[in-house]
Coordinates of C-alpha atoms and ligand atoms in Angstrom, one line a residue:
X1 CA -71.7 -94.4 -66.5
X2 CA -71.3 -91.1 -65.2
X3 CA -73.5 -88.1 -66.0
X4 CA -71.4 -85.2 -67.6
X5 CA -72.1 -82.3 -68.8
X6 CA -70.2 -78.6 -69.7
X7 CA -69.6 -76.1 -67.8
X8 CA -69.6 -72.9 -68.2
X9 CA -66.9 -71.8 -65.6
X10 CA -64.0 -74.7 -66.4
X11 CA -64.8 -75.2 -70.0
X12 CA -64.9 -78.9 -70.1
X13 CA -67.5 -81.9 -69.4
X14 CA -67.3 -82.3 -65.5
X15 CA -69.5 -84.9 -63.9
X16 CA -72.5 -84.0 -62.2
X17 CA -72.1 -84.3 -58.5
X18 CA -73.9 -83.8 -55.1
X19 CA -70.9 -82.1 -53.2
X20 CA -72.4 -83.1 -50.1
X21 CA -73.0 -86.4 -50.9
X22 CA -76.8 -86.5 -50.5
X23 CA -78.3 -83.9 -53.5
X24 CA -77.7 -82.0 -55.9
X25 CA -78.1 -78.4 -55.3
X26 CA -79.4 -76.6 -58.5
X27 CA -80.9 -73.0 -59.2
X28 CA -82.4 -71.2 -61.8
X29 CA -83.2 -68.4 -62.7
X30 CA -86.9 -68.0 -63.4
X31 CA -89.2 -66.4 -65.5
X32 CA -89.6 -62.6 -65.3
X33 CA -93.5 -62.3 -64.9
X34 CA -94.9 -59.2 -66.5
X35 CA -95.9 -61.2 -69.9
X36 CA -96.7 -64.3 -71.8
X37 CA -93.3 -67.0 -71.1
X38 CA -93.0 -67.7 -75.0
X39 CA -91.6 -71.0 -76.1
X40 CA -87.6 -69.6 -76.3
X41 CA -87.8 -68.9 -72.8
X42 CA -89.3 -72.9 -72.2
X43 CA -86.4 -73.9 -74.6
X44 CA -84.4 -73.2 -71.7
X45 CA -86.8 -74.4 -68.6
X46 CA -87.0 -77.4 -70.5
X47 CA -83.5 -78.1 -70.7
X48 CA -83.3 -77.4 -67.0
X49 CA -86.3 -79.9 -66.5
X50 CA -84.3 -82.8 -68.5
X51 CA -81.3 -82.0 -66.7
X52 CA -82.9 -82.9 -63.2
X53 CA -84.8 -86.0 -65.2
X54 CA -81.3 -87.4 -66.3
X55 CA -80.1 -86.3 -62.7
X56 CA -82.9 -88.3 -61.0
X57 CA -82.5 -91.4 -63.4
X58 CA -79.5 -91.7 -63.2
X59 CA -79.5 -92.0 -59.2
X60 CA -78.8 -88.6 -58.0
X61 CA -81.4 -86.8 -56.1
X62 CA -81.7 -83.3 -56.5
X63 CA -82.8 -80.2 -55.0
X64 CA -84.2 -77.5 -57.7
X65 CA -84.9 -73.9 -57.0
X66 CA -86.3 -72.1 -59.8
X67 CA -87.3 -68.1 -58.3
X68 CA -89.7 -65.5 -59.7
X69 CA -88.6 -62.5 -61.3
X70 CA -90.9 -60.2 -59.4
X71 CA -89.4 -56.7 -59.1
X72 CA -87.6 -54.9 -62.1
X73 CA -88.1 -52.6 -64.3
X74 CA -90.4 -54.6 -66.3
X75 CA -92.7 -55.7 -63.6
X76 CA -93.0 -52.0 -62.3
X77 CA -93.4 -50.4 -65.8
X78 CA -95.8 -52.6 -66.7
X79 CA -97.9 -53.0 -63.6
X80 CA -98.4 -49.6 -63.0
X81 CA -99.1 -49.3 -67.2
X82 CA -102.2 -51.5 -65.9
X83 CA -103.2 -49.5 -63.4
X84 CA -102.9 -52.8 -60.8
X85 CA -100.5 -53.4 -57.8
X86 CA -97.3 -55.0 -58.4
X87 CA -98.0 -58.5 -56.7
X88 CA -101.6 -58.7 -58.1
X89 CA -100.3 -58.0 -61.8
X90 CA -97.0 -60.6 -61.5
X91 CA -99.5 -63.4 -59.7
X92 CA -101.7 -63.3 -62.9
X93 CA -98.8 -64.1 -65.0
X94 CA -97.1 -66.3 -62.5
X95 CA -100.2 -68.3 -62.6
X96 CA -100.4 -69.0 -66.3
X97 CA -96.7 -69.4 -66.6
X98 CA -97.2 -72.9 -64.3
X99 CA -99.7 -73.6 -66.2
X100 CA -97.8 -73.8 -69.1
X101 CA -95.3 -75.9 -67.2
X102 CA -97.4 -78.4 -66.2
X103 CA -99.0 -78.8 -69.7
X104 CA -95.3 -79.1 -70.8
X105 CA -94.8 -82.1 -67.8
X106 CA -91.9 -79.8 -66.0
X107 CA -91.5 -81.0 -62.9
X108 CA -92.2 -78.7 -60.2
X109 CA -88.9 -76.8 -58.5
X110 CA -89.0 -78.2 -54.9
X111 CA -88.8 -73.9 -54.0
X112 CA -90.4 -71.3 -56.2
X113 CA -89.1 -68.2 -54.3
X114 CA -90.6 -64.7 -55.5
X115 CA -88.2 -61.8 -54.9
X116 CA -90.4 -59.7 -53.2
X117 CA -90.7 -62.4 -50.6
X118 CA -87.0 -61.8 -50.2
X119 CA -86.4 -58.6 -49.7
X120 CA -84.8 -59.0 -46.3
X121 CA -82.7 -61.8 -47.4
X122 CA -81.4 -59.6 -50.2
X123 CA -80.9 -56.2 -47.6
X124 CA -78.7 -58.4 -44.9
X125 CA -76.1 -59.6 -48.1
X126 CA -76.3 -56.1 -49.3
X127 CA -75.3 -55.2 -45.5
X128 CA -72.3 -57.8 -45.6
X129 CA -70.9 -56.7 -48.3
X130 CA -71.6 -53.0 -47.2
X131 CA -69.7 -54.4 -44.2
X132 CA -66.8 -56.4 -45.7
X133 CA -66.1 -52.8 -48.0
X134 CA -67.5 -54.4 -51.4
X135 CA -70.1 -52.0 -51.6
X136 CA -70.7 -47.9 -51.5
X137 CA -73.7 -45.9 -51.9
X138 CA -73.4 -43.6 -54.8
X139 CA -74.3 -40.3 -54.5
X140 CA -78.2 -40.8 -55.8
X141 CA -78.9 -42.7 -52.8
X142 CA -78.5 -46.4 -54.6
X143 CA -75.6 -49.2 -53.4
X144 CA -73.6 -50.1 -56.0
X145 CA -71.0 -53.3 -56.0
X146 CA -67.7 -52.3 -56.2
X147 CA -66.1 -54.5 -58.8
X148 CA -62.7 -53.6 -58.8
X149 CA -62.7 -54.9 -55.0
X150 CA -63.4 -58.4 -56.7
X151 CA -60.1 -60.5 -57.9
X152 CA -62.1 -63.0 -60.0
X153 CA -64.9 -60.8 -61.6
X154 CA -65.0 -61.6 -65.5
X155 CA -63.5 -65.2 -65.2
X156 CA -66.8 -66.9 -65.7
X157 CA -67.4 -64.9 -69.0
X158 CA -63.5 -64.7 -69.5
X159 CA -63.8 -60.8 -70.2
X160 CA -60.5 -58.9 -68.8
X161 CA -61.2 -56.2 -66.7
X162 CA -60.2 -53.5 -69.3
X163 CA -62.5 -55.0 -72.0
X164 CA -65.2 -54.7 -69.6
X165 CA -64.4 -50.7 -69.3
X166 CA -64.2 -50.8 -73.4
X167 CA -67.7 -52.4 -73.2
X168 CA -68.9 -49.9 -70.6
X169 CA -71.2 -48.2 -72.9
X170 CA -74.2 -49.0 -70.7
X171 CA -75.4 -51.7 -72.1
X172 CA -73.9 -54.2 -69.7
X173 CA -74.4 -52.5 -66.3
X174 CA -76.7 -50.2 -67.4
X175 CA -77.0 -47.9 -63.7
X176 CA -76.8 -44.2 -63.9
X177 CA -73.1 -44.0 -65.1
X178 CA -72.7 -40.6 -62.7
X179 CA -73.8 -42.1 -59.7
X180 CA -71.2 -44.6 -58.9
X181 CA -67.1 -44.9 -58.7
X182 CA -66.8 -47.2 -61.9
X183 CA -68.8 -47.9 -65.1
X184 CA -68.8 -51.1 -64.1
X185 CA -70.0 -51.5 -61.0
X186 CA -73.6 -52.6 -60.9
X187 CA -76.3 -51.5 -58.5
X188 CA -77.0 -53.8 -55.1
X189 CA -79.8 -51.5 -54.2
X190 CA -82.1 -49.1 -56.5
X191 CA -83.0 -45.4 -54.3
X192 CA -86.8 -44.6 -55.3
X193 CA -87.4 -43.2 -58.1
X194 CA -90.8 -41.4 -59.0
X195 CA -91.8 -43.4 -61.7
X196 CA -91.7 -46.5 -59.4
X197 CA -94.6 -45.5 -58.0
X198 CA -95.6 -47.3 -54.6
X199 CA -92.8 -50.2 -55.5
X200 CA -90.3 -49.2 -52.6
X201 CA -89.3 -51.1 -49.4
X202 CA -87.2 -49.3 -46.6
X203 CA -83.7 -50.0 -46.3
X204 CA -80.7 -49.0 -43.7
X205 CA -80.0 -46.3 -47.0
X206 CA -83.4 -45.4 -47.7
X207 CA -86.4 -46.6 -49.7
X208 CA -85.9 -48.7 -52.9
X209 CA -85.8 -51.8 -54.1
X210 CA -83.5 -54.5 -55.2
X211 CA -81.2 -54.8 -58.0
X212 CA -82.3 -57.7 -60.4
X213 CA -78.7 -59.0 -59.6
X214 CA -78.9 -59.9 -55.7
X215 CA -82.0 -61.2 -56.1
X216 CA -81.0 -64.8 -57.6
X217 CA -77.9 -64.2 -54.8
X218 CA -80.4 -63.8 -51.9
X219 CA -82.7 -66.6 -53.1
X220 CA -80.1 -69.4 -53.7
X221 CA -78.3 -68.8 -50.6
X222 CA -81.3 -69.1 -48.8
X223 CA -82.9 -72.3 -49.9
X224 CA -79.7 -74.1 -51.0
X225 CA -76.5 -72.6 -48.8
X226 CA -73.6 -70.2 -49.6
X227 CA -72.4 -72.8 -51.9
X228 CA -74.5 -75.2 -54.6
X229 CA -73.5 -77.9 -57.6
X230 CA -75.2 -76.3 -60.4
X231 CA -76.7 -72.8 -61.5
X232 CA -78.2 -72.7 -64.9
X233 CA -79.7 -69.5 -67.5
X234 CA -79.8 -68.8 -70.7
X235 CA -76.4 -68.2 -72.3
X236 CA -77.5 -64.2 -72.7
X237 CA -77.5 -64.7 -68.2
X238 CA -73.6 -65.6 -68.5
X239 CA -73.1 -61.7 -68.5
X240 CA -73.3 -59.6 -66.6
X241 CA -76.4 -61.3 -64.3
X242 CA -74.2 -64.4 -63.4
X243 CA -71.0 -63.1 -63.6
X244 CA -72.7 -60.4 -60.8
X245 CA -73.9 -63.3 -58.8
X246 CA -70.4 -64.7 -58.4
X247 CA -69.3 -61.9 -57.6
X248 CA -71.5 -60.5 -54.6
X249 CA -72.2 -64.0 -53.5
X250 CA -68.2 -65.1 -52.9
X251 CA -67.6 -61.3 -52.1
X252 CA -70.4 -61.8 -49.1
X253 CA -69.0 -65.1 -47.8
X254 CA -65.8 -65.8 -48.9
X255 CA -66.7 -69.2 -50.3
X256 CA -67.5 -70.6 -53.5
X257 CA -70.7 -70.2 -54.9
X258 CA -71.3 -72.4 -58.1
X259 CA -69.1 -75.4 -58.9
X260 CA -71.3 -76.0 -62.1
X261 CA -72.8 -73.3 -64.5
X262 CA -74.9 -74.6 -67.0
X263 CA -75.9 -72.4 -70.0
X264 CA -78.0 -73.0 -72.7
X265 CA -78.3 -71.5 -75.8
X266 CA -81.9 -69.6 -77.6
X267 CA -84.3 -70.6 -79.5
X268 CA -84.2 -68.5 -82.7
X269 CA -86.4 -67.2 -85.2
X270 CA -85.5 -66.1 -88.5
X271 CA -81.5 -65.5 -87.2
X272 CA -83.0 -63.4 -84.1
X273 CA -83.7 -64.2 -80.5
X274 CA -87.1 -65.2 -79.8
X275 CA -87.8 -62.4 -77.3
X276 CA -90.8 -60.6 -75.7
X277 CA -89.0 -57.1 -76.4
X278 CA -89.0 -57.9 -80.1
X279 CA -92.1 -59.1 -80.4
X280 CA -91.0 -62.6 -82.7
X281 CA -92.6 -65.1 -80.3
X282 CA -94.8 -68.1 -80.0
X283 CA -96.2 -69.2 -76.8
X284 CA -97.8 -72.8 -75.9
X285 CA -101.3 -71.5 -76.7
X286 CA -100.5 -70.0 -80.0
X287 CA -99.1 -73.5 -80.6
X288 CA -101.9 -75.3 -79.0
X289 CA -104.3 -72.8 -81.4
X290 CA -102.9 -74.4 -84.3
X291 CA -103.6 -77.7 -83.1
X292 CA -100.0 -79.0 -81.8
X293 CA -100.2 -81.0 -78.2
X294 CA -97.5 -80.1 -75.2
X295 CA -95.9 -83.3 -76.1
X296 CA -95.2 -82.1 -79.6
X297 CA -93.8 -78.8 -78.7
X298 CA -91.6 -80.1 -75.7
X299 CA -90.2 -82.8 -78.5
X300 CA -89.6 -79.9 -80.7
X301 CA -88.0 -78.0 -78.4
X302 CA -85.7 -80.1 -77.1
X303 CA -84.7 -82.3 -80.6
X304 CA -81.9 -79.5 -81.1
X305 CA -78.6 -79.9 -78.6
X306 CA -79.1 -77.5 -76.2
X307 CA -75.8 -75.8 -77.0
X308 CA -76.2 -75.0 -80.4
X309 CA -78.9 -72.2 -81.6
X310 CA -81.8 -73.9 -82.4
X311 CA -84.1 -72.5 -85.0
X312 CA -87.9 -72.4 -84.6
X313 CA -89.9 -74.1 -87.9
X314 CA -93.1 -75.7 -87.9
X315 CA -91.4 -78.4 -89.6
X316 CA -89.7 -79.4 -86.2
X317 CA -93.4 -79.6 -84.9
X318 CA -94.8 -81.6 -87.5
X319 CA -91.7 -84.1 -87.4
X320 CA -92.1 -84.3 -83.5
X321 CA -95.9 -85.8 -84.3
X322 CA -94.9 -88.1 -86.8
X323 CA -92.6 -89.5 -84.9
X324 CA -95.2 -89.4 -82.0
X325 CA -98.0 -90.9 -84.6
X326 CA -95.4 -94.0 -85.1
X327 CA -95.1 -94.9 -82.0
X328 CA -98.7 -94.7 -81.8
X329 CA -99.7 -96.8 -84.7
X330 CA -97.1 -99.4 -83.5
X331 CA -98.5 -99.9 -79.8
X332 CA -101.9 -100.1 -81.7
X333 CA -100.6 -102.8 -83.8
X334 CA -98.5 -104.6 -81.1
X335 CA -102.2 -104.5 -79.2
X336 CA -100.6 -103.7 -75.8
X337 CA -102.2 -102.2 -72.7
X338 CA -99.8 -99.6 -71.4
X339 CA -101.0 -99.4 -67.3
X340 CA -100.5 -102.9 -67.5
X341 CA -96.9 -102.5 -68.4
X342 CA -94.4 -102.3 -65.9
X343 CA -92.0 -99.0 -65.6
X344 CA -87.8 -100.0 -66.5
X345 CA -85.0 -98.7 -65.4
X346 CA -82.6 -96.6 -67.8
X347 CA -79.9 -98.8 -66.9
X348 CA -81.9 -102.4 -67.9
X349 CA -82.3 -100.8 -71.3
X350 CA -80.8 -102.6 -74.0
X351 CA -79.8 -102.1 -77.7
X352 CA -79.9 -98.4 -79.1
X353 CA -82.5 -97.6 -76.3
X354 CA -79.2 -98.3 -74.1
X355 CA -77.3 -96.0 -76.5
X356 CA -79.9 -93.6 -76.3
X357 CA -79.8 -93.1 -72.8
X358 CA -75.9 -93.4 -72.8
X359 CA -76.5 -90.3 -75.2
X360 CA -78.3 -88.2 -72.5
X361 CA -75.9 -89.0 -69.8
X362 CA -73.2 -87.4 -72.9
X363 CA -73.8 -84.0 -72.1
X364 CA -77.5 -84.1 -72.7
X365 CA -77.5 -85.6 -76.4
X366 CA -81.0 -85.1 -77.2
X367 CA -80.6 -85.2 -80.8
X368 CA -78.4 -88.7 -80.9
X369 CA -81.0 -89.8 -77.8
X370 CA -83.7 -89.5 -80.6
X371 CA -81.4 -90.6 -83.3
X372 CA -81.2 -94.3 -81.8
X373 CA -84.7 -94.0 -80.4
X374 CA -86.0 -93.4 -84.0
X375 CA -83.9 -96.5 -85.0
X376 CA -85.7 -98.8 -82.3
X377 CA -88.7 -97.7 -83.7
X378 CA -88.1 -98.4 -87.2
X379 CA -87.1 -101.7 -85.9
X380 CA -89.9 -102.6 -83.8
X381 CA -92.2 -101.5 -87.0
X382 CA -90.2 -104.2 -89.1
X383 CA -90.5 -107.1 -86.6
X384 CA -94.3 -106.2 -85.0
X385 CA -95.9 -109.2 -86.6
X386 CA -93.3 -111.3 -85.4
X387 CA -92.6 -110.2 -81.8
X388 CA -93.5 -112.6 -78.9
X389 CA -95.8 -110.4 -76.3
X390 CA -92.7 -110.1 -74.1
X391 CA -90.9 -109.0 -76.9
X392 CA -93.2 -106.4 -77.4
X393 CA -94.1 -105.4 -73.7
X394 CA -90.3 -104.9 -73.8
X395 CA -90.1 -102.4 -76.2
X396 CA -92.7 -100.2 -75.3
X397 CA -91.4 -100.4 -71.7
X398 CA -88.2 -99.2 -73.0
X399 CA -89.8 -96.7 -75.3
X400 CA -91.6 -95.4 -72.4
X401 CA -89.0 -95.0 -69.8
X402 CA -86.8 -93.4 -72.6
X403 CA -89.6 -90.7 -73.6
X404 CA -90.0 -90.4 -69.3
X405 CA -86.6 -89.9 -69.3
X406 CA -86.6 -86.9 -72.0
X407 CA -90.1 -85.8 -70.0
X408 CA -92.3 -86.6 -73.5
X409 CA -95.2 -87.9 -71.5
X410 CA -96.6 -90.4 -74.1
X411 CA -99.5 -92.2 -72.2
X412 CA -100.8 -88.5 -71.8
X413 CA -100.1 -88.2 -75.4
X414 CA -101.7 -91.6 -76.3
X415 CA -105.4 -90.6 -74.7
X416 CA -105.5 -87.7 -76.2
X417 CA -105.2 -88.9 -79.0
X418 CA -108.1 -91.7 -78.7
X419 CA -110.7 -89.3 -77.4
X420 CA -109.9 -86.8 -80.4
X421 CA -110.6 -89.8 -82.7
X422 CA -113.6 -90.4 -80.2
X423 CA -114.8 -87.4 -81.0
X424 CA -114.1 -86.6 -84.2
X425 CA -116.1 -89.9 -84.9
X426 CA -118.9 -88.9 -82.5
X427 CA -119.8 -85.6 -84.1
X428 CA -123.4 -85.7 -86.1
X429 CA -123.1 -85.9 -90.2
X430 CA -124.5 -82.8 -90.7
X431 CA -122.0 -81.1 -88.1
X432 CA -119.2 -83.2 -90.2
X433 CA -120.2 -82.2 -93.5
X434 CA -120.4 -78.0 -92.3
X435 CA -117.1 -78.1 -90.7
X436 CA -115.9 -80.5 -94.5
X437 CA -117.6 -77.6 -96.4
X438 CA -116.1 -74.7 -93.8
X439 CA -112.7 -76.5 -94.5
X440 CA -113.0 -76.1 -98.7
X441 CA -114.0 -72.6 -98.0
X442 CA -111.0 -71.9 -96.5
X443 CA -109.4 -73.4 -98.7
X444 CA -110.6 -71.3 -101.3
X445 CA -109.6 -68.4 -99.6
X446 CA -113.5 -67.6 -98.6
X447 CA -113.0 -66.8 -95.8
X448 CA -116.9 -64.9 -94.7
X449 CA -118.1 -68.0 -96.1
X450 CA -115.7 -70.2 -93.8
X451 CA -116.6 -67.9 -91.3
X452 CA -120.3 -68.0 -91.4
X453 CA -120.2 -71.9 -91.3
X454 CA -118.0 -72.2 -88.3
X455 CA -120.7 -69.5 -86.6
X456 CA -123.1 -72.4 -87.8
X457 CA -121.5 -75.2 -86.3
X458 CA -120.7 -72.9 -83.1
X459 CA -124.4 -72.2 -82.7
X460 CA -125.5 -76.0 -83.4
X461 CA -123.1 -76.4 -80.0
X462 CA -119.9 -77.6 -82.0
X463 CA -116.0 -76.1 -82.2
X464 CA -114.2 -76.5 -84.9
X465 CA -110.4 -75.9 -84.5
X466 CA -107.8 -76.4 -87.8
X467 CA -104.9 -78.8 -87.3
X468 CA -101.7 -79.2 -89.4
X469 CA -103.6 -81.7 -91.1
X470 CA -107.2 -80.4 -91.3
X471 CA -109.8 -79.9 -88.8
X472 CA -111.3 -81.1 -85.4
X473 CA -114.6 -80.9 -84.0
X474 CA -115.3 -80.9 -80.7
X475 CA -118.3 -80.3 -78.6
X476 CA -118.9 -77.6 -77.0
X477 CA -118.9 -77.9 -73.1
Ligands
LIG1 P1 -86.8 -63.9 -68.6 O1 -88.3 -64.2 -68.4 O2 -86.6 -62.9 -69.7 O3 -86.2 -63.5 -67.3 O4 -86.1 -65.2 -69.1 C1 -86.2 -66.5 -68.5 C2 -85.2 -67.4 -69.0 O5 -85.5 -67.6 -70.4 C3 -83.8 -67.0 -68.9 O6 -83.0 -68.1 -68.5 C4 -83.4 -66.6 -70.3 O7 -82.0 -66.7 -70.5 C5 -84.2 -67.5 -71.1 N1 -84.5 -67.1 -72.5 C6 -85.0 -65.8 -72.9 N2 -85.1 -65.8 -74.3 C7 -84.8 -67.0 -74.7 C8 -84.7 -67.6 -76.0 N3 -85.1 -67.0 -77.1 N4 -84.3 -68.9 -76.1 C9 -83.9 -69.6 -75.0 N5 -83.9 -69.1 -73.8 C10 -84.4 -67.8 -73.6
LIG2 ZN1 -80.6 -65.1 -61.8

C-alpha cells in the first residue's frame, strides 16, 4: 500500500515519493531559539517526526533537514535584552530544545543547519535574484523581492494578487511599507539598524542581516538541491514564509522547489494558539513537573489528526497513560520478556494492528491508528489467560512495532515505570508516612503545613513530586 498524504500545493492526497529514486528529500522549518519550544510547537515537530517514521517503515529512506532559527528579530531583541551575544544566547536554548527532542524520541534531522552559519549561502541567492531582476534595494538600504516579477506567487496559499494588496496592512509582509516598490514585496536583505546592535554581516549592499524568509531558501538548497519532495510548517508558515520560499527559490533557479508541502495544524488552548507571544503555553518540563512521562505527552499530542485543531486538556494526558498503564498490566500478566522479543515488520502485522498501520499510511491516521490499536488491546486483555506464548509474543511484537511506528517508545516507558514502583517501595516508613501526611495537607488546602513536611522529607534526603494520581518519592541524588 502506498503512503499518501495531503498536500498543501495540489489539494489532494499524493503519494509520498523519492523523486530521484533513492530518498526522500524533506525540510523543516525549525524552532526559532530565543525561548522555551512549548508543546504546540512539538505538536508540529512531532508530526514531522512520524511522518519520516511512516516514511522509513514503509520502505522509503529519507533525508530530513530541520534548520535553526537563529537571526530575527526575536533572537536579536532578546539577546541583546540579556546583555549576551547572539550565538551564545540562541546555543543555550538550542541546547535545551534537543533535549526536549530526545526525551520526546524525535529522531535526529540528518542536518540541523543554523542561519547564521549560512549567511553566504543566503547573500549568493540574494545575488541571483538581484541578477535575474527579481530583486531591488529600496531606498533604506535593505533588498526587497519583487513580487510582481513572480507569475505563480499566492498559488500555494490560493490568495489573488489583489487580495494580497487588500491584505497589505502590514501584517503579512510587515517591512517598512516606504522603503520598497510594493506593499507586498518582502525584504531578502535587512540594512543595519541601531537597535541591532553588533548583529550585522557585510554584504555587496552594505551591512545587515538576512530576511527570516531566505533563510529556510538558503538552507534547503544547500543540503537537499534546488528541488526537494516535501517541505513541512505549521499551517500559520503557509503565508507569507512558504509562499516567499517558492517564490525566491523558483525565481533564483527557474525550477521547482517543493513537490509536496505538508502543513499541520496548532495545538490550541482555550480556542487560542498555544504561542510564546501570548504567553498560553506548556512546555515538556511543566508537563514532566506534574508528573506526566515523554511518552504520555508525545501520545497526547499526536492522538488528534494532525489536520484538525487539536485542543490541549489534561484529560488527553491522563487518557494517553491509561492506555499506556494497560498495556502495561497486560505484558505483566502475559509474563513476557521484551529484549527477548524479536522486532516485526509493519507489513507482517495482522488483524486491526494491520489496519492500524494501514491507517498511518492514510494520510497519517493517528486517531483511527489508536482506534484499532485500542481494540487489539482490549482483545488481548480478554484472551491473556488463554494465549499460547507465541500467541502472546505475537502481540506485544505487534504492539511494539506499532507504538515504534507512532515513535511512543514503550520499553523506555515500561522501565520507568518499574524503577518508580522500585522506588516508591524502597522509600523508609517514616519518609512514606511524611510525604502520606504532606499529601492530606495539601489536600486540605494547608499548604505551610504541606510545605514544611516536604522541607522535612527534603532534609531527611527524599523528593517528593505530585502525580495525576498522588505522589512520588524519590531519593535524592
Ligand atoms: P517557531 O519556533 O515560532 O519558529 O515555530 C516552530 C514551529 O512550530 C513552526 O512550524 C510553527 O508553525 C509551529 N507552531 C507554532 N505554534 C504552534 C502551535 N500552537 N501548534 C502547532 N504548531 C505550532
Ligand atoms: Zn522556513
Amino acid at each position: 500500500m502506498e503512503f499518501l498524504l495531503h498536500n498543501t500545493a495540489s489539494g489532494e492526497r499524493d503519494p509520498i515519493q523519492a523523486s530521484d529514486g533513492k530518498t526522500v528529500r524533506f525540510y523543516c522549518c525549525g524552532p526559532t531559539v530565543y525561548g522555551p519550544a512549548h508543546i504546540g510547537n512539538f505538536r508540529t515537530f512531532l508530526i514531522q517526526d512520524l511522518f519520516r517514521r511512516v516514511c522509513e517503515a514503509s520502505g522509503l529512506k529519507t533525508t530530513h533537514v530541520r534548520n535553526v532559527t537563529d537571526v530575527d528579530d526575536k533572537t536579536i531583541r532578546e539577546s541583546m535584552a540579556q546583555g549576551m551575544a547572539l550565538r551564545e544566547f540562541t546555543a543555550s536554548w538550542q541546547e535545551k530544545f534537543e533535549k526536549d527532542c530526545a526525551e520526546l524520541n524525535l529522531l535526529a534531522p540528518h542536518h540541523s543547519p543554523s542561519a547564521v552559519d549560512h549567511i553566504d549561502e543566503q547573500i549568493r541567492l540574494i545575488e541571483q535574484l538581484m541578477e535575474k531582476g527579481h530583486a531591488y534595494q529600496g531606498n533604506d538600504g535593505s533588498v526587497y523581492f519583487r513580487v510582481s516579477s513572480f507569475d505563480r506567487y499566492g498559488e500555494l496559499a490560493h490568495i489573488r494578487r489583489d487580495a494580497q494588496k487588500e491584505n497589505a496592512d502590514g501584517r503579512i509582509n510587515s517591512d517598512d511599507e516606504y522603503s520598497k516598490d510594493d506593499v507586498a514585496d518582502f525584504a531578502l536583505w535587512k540594512s543595519r539598524k541601531e537597535e541591532d546592535g553588533a548583529n550585522y554581516w557585510e554584504s555587496p549592499w552594505g551591512d545587515g542581516r538576512p530576511g527570516w524568509h531566505i533563510e529556510c531558501s538558503a538552507m534547503s538548497m544547500r543540503y537537499l538541491g534546488p528541488s526537494i519532495d516535501v517541505h513541512g510548517g505549521g499551517v500559520d508558515l503557509t503565508f507569507p514564509h512558504h509562499e516567499n520560499e517558492i517564490a525566491q527559490s523558483e525565481a533564483a533557479t527557474g525550477e521547482r522547489f517543493v513537490r509536496h508541502w505538508f502543513h499541520s495544524a496548532h495545538l490550541m488552548v482555550e480556542g487560542r494558539k498555544m504561542s510564546k507571544s501570548l504567553g498560553n503555553l506548556y512546555t515538556l518540563a511543566d508537563l514532566k513537573e506534574k508528573g506526566y512521562q515523554p511518552e504520555e505527552v508525545r501520545w497526547a499530542l499526536l492522538s488528534g489528526h494532525y489536520r484538525k485543531t487539536l485542543n490541549f486538556t489534561f484529560d488527553s494526558l491522563k487518557a494517553a497513560q491509561k492506555a499506556l498503564g494497560r498495556i502495561g498490566d497486560l505484558v505483566e500478566k502475559l509474563d513476557l520478556q521484551a529484549e527477548d522479543i524479536d522486532d516485526l515488520a509493519p507489513d507482517q502485522l495482522e488483524g486491526d494492528f494491520r489496519s492500524a498501520w494501514e491507517s498511518l499510511l492514510t494520510d497519517l491516521n493517528v486517531p483511527q491508528a489508536l482506534g484499532f490499536l485500542m481494540k487489539e488491546i482490549s482483545r488481548g486483555e480478554k484472551s491473556a489467560g488463554s494465549l499460547s506464548k507465541d500467541e502472546a509474543v505475537r502481540w506485544f511484537a505487534s504492539c511494539r512495532a506499532l507504538l515504534n511506528t507512532i515513535g511512543v517508545n514503550l520499553e523506555a516507558w515500561l522501565s520507568r515505570r518499574v524503577s518508580e514502583e522500585d522506588t516508591a517501595a524502597s522509600a523508609p516508613e517514616e519518609i512514606s508516612k511524611m510525604a502520606e501526611a504532606r499529601w492530606a495537607a495539601k489536600k486540605e488546602k494547608d499548604f505551610a503545613e504541606a510545605d514544611r513536611l516536604r522541607n522535612e522529607i527534603s532534609e531527611a534526603g527524599w523528593l517528593v513530586k505530585d502525580t495525576p494520581d498522588g505522589f512520588e518519592l524519590t531519593p535524592v541524588s
